Short mmCIF file of N, CA and C in Angstrom, two decimals:
data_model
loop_
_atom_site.label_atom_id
_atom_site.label_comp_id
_atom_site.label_asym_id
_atom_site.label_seq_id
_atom_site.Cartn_x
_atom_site.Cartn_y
_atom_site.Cartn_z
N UNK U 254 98.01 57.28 194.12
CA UNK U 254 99.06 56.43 193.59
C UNK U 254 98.48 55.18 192.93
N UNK U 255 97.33 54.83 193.75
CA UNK U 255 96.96 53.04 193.19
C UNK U 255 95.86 53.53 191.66
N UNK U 256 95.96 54.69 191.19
CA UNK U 256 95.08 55.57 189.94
C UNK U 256 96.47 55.48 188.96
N UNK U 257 97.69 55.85 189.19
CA UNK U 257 98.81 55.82 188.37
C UNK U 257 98.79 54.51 187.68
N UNK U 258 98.70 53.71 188.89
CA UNK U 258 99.30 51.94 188.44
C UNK U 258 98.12 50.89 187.31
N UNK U 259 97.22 51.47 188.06
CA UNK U 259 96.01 51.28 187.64
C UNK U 259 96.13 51.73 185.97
N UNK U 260 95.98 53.09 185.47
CA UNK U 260 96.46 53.48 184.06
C UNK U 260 97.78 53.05 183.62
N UNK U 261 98.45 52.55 183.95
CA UNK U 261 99.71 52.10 183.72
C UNK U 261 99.42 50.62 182.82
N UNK U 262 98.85 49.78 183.92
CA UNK U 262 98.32 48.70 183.49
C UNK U 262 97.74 48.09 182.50
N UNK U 263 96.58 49.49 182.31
CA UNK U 263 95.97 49.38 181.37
C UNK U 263 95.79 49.78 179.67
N UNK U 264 97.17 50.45 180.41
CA UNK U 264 98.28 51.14 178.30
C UNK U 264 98.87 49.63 178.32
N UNK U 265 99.44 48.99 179.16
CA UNK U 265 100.35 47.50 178.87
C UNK U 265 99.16 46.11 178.34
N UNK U 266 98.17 46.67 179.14
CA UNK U 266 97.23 45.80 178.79
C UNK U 266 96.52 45.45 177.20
N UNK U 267 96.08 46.88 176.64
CA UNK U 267 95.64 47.55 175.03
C UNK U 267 97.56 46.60 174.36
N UNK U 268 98.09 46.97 175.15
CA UNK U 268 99.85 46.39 173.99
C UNK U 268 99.44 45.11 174.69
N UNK U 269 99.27 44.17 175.46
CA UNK U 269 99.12 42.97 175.52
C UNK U 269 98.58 41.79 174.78
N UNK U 270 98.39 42.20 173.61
CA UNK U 270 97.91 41.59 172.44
C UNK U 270 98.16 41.49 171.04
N UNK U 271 98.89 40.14 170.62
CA UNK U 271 99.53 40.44 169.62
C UNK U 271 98.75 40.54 168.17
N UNK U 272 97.55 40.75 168.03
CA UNK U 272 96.90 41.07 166.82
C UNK U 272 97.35 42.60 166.97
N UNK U 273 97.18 43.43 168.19
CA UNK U 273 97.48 44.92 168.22
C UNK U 273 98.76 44.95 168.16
N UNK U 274 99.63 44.28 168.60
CA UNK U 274 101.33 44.63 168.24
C UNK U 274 101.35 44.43 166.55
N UNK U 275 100.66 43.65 165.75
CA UNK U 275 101.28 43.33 164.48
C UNK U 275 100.68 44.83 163.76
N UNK U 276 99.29 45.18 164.14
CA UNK U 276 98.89 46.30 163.83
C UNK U 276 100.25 47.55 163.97
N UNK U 277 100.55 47.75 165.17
CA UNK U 277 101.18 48.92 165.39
C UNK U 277 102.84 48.52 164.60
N UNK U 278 102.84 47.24 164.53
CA UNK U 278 104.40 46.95 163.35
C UNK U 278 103.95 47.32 162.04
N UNK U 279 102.98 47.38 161.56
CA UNK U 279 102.45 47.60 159.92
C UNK U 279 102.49 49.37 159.74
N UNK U 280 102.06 50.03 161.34
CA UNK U 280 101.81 51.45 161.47
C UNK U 280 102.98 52.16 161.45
N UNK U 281 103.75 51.26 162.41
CA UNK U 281 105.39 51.84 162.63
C UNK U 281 105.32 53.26 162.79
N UNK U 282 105.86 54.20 161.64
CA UNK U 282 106.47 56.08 161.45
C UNK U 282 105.47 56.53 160.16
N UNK U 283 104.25 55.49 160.08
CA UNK U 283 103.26 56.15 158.70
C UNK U 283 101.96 55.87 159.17
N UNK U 284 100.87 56.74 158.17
CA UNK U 284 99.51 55.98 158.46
C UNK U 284 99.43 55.16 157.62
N UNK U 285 98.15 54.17 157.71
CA UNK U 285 97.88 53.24 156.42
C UNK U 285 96.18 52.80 156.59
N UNK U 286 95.52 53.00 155.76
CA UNK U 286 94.58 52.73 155.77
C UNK U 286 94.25 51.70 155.66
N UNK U 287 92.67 51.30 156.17
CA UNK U 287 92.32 49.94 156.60
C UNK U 287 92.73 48.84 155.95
N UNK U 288 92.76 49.00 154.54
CA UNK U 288 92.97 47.74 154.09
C UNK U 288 94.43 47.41 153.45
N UNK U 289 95.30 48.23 154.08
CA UNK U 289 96.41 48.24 153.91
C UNK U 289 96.83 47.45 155.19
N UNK U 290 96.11 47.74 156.65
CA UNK U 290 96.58 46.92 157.58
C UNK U 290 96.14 45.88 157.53
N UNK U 291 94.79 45.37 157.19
CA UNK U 291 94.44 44.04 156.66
C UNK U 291 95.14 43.18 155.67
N UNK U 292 95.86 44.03 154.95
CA UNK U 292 96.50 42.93 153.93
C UNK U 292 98.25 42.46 154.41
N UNK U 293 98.26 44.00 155.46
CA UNK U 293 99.79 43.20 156.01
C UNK U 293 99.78 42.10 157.23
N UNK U 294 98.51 42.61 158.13
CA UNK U 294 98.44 41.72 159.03
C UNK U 294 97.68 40.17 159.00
N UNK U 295 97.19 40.15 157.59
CA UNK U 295 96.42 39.18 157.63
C UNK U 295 95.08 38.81 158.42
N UNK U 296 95.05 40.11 158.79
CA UNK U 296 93.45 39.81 160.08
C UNK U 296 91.95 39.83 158.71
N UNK U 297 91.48 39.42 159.57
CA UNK U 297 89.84 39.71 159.38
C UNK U 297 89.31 41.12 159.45
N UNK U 298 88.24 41.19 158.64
CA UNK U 298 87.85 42.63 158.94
C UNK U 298 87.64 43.10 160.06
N UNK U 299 86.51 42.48 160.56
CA UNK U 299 86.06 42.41 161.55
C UNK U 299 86.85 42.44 162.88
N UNK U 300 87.88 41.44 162.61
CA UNK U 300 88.59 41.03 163.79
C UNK U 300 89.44 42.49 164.04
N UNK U 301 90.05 43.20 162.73
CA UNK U 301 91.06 44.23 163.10
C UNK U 301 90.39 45.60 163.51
N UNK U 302 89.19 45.55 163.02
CA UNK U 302 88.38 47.02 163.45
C UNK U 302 88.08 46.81 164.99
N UNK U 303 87.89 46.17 165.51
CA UNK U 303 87.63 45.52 167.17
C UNK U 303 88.93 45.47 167.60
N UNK U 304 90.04 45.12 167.52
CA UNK U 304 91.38 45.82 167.28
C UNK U 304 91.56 47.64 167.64
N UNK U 305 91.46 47.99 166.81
CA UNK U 305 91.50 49.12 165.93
C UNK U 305 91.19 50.21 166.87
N UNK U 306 89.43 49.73 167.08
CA UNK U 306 88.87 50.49 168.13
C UNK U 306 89.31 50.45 168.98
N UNK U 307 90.21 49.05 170.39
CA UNK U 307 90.80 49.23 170.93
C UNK U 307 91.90 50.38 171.81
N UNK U 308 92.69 49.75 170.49
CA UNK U 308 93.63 50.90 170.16
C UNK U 308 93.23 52.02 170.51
N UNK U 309 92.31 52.82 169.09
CA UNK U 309 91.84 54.05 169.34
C UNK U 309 91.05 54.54 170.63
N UNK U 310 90.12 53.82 171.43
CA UNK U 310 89.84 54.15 172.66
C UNK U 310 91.08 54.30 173.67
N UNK U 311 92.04 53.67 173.79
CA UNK U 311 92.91 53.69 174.90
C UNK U 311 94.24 55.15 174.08
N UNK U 312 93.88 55.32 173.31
CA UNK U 312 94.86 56.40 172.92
C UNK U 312 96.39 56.37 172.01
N UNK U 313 96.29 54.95 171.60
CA UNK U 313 97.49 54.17 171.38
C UNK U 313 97.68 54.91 169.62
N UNK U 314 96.24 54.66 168.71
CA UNK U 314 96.27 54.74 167.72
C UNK U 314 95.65 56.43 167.63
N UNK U 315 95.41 57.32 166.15
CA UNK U 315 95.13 57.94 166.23
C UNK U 315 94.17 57.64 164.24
N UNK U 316 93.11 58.08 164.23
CA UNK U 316 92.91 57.74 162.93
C UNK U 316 91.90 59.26 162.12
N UNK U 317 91.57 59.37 161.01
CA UNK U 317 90.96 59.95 159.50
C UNK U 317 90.21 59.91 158.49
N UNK U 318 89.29 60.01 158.57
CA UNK U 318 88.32 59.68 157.34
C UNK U 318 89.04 60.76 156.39
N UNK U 319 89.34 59.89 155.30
CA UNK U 319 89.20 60.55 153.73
C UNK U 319 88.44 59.63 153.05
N UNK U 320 87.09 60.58 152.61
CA UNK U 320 86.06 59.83 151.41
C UNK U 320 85.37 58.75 152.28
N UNK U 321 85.66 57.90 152.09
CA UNK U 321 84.94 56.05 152.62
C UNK U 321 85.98 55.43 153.32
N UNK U 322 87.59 55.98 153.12
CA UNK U 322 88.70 55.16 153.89
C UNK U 322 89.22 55.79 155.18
N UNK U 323 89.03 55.04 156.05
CA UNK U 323 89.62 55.53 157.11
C UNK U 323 91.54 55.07 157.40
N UNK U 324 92.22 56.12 157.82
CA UNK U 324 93.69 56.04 158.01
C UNK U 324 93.27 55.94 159.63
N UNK U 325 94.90 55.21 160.13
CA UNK U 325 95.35 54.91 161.58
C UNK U 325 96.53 55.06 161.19
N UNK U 326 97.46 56.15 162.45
CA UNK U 326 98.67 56.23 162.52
C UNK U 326 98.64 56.15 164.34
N UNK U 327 99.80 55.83 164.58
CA UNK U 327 100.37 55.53 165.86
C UNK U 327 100.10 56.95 166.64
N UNK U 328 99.96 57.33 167.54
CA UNK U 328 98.96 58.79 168.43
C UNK U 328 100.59 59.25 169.09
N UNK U 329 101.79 57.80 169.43
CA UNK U 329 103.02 58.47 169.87
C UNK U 329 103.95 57.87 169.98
N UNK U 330 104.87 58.17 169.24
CA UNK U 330 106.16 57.37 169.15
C UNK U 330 106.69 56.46 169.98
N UNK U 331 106.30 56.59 171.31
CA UNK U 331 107.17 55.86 172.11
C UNK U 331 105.95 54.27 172.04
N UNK U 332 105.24 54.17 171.82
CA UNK U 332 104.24 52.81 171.50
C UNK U 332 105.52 52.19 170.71
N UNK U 333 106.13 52.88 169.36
CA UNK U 333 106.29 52.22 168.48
C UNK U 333 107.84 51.36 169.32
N UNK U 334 108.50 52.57 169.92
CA UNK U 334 109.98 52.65 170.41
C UNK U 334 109.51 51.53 171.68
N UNK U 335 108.38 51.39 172.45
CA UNK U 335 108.42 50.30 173.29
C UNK U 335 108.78 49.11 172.89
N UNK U 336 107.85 48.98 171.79
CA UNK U 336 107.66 47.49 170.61
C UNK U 336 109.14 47.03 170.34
N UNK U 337 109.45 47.86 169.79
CA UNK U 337 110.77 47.61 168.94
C UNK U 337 112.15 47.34 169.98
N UNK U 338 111.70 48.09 171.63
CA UNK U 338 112.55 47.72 172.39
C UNK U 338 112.82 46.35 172.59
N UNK U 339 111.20 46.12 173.29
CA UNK U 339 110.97 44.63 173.90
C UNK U 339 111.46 43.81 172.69
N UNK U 340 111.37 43.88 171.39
CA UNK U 340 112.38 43.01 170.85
C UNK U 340 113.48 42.98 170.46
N UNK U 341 114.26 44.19 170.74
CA UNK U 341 116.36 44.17 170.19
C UNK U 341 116.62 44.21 171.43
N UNK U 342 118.24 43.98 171.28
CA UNK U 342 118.97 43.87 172.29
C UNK U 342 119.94 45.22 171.86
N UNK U 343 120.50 45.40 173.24
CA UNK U 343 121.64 46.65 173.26
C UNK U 343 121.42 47.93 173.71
N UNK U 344 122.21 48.89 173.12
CA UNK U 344 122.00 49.95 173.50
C UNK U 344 120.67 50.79 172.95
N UNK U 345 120.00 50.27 171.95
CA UNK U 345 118.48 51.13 171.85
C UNK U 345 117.10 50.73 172.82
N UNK U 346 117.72 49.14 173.13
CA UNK U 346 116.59 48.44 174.42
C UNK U 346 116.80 49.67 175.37
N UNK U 347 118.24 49.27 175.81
CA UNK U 347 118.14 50.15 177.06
C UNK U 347 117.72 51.63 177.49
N UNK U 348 117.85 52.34 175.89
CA UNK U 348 117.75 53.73 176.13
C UNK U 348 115.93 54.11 176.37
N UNK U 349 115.40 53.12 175.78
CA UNK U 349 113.70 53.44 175.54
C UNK U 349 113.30 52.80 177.22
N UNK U 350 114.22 51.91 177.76
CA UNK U 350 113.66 51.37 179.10
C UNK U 350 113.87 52.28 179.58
N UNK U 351 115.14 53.31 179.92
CA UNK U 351 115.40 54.05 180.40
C UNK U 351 114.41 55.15 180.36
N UNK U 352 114.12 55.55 179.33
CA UNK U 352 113.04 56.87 179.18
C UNK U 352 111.70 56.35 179.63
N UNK U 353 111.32 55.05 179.62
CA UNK U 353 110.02 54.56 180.14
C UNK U 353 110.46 54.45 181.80
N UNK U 354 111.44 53.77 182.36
CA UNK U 354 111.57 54.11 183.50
C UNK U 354 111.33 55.85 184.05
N UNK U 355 112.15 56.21 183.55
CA UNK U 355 112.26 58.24 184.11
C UNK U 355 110.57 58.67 183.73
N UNK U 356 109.95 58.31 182.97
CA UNK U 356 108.98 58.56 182.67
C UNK U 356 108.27 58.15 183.64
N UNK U 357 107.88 56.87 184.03
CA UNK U 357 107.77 56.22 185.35
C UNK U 357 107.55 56.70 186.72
N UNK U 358 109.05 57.34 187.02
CA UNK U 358 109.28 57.95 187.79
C UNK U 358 108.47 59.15 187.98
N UNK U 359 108.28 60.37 187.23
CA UNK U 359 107.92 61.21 186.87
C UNK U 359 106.47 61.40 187.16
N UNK U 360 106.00 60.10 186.55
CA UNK U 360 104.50 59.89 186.65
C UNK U 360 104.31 59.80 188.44
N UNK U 361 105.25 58.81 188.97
CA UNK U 361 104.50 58.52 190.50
C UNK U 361 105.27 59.70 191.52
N UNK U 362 106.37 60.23 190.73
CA UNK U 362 106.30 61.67 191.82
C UNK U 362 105.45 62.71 191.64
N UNK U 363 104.29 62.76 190.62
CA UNK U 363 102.78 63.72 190.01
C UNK U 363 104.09 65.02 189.22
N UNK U 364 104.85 64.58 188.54
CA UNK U 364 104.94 65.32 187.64
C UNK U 364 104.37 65.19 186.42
N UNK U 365 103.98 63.94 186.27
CA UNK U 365 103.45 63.64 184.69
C UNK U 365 101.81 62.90 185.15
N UNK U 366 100.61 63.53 184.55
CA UNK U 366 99.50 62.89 184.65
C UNK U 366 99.48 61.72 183.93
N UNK U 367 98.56 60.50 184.42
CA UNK U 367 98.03 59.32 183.09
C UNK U 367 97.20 59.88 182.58
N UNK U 368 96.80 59.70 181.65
CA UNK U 368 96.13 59.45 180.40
C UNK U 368 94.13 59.21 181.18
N UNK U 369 93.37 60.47 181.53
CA UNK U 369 91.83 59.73 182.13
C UNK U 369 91.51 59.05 181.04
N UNK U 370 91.13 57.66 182.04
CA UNK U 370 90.60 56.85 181.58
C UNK U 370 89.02 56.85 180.89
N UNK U 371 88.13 56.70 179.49
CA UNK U 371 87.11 56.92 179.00
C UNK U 371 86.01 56.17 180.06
N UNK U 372 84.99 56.89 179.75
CA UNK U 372 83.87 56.01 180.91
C UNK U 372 83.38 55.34 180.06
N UNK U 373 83.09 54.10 180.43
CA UNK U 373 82.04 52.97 179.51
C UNK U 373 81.69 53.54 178.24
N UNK U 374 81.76 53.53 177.02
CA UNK U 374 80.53 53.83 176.23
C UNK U 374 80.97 55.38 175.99
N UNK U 375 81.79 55.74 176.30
CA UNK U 375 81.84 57.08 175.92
C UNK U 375 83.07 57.12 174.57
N UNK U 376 82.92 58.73 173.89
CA UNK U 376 83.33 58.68 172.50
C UNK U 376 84.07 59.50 172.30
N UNK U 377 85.49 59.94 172.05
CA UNK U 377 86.53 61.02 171.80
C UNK U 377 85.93 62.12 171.13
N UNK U 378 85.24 61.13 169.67
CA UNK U 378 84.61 61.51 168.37
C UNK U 378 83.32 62.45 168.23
N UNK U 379 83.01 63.40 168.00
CA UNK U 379 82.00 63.93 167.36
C UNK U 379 81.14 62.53 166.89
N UNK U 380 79.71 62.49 167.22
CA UNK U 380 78.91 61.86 166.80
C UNK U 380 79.09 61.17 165.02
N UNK U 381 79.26 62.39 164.51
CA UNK U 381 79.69 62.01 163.04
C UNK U 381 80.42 60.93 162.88
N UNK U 382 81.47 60.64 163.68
CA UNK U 382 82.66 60.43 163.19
C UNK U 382 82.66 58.68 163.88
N UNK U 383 81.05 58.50 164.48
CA UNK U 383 81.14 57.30 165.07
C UNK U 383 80.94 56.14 164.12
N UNK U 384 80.86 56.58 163.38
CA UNK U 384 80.36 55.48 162.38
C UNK U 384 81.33 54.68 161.48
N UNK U 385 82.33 55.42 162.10
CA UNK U 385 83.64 55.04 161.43
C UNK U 385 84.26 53.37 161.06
N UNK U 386 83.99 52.93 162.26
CA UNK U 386 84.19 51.31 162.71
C UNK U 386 83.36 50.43 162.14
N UNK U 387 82.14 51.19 161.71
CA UNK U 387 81.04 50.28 161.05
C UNK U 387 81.36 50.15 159.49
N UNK U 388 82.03 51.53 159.01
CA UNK U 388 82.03 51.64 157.55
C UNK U 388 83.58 50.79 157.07
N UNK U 389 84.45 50.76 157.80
CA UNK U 389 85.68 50.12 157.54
C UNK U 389 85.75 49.47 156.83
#
């Protein structure tokens, strides 16, 4: 049980940062490549690929090399539907709390696994594909 809460924590934690919330508002229901999120979010290069990677390590984002540009799209809707909760009011707040609650639930009666957590230093990616963050 204290392994559930523990991964729980640490998906709220990756969203605990609002350079990564403005990211995942620019991502919303599309991909956009790097310098498409740089020019909406106003970040630094640097600053949003350290970002980015974030993201993409914890599972939040999902991304693509075409050519030299790499794309990031959101890995699952409900990231976006959290976001958008925590800020309206009414009946769409409640329905996404609701599904994050039952979801919740679900998780600590072991119907639904978390998400294993990556070990230090380790890479989703094919070796190839590490270089990604550097070329951005």
């Amino acid at each position: 049980m204290h392994d559930v809460f523990e991964a729980v924590a640490r998906q709220f934690g990756v969203l605990g940062e609002p350079a990564r919330l403005r990211i995942l508002h620019v991502l919303g229901d599309q991909e956009h490549c790097v310098n498409d999120i740089l020019q909406h979010t106003g970040l630094a290069q640097a600053n949003a690929s350290r970002h980015l990677g974030v993201l993409y390590r914890a599972g939040v984002v999902g991304r693509r090399r075409e050519g030299t540009q790499v794309f990031y799209r959101v890995a699952d809707p409900l990231y976006v539907e959290l976001c958008r909760a925590m800020t309206s009011h009414g009946p769409a707040r409640d329905g996404v709390l609701h599904a994050i609650r039952d979801s919740m639930r679900r998780l600590l009666d072991g119907q639904l696994s978390p998400r294993p957590a990556q070990p230090a230093g380790a890479s989703p990616n094919p070796p190839a594909n590490e270089k990604e963050e550097a070329s951005v």
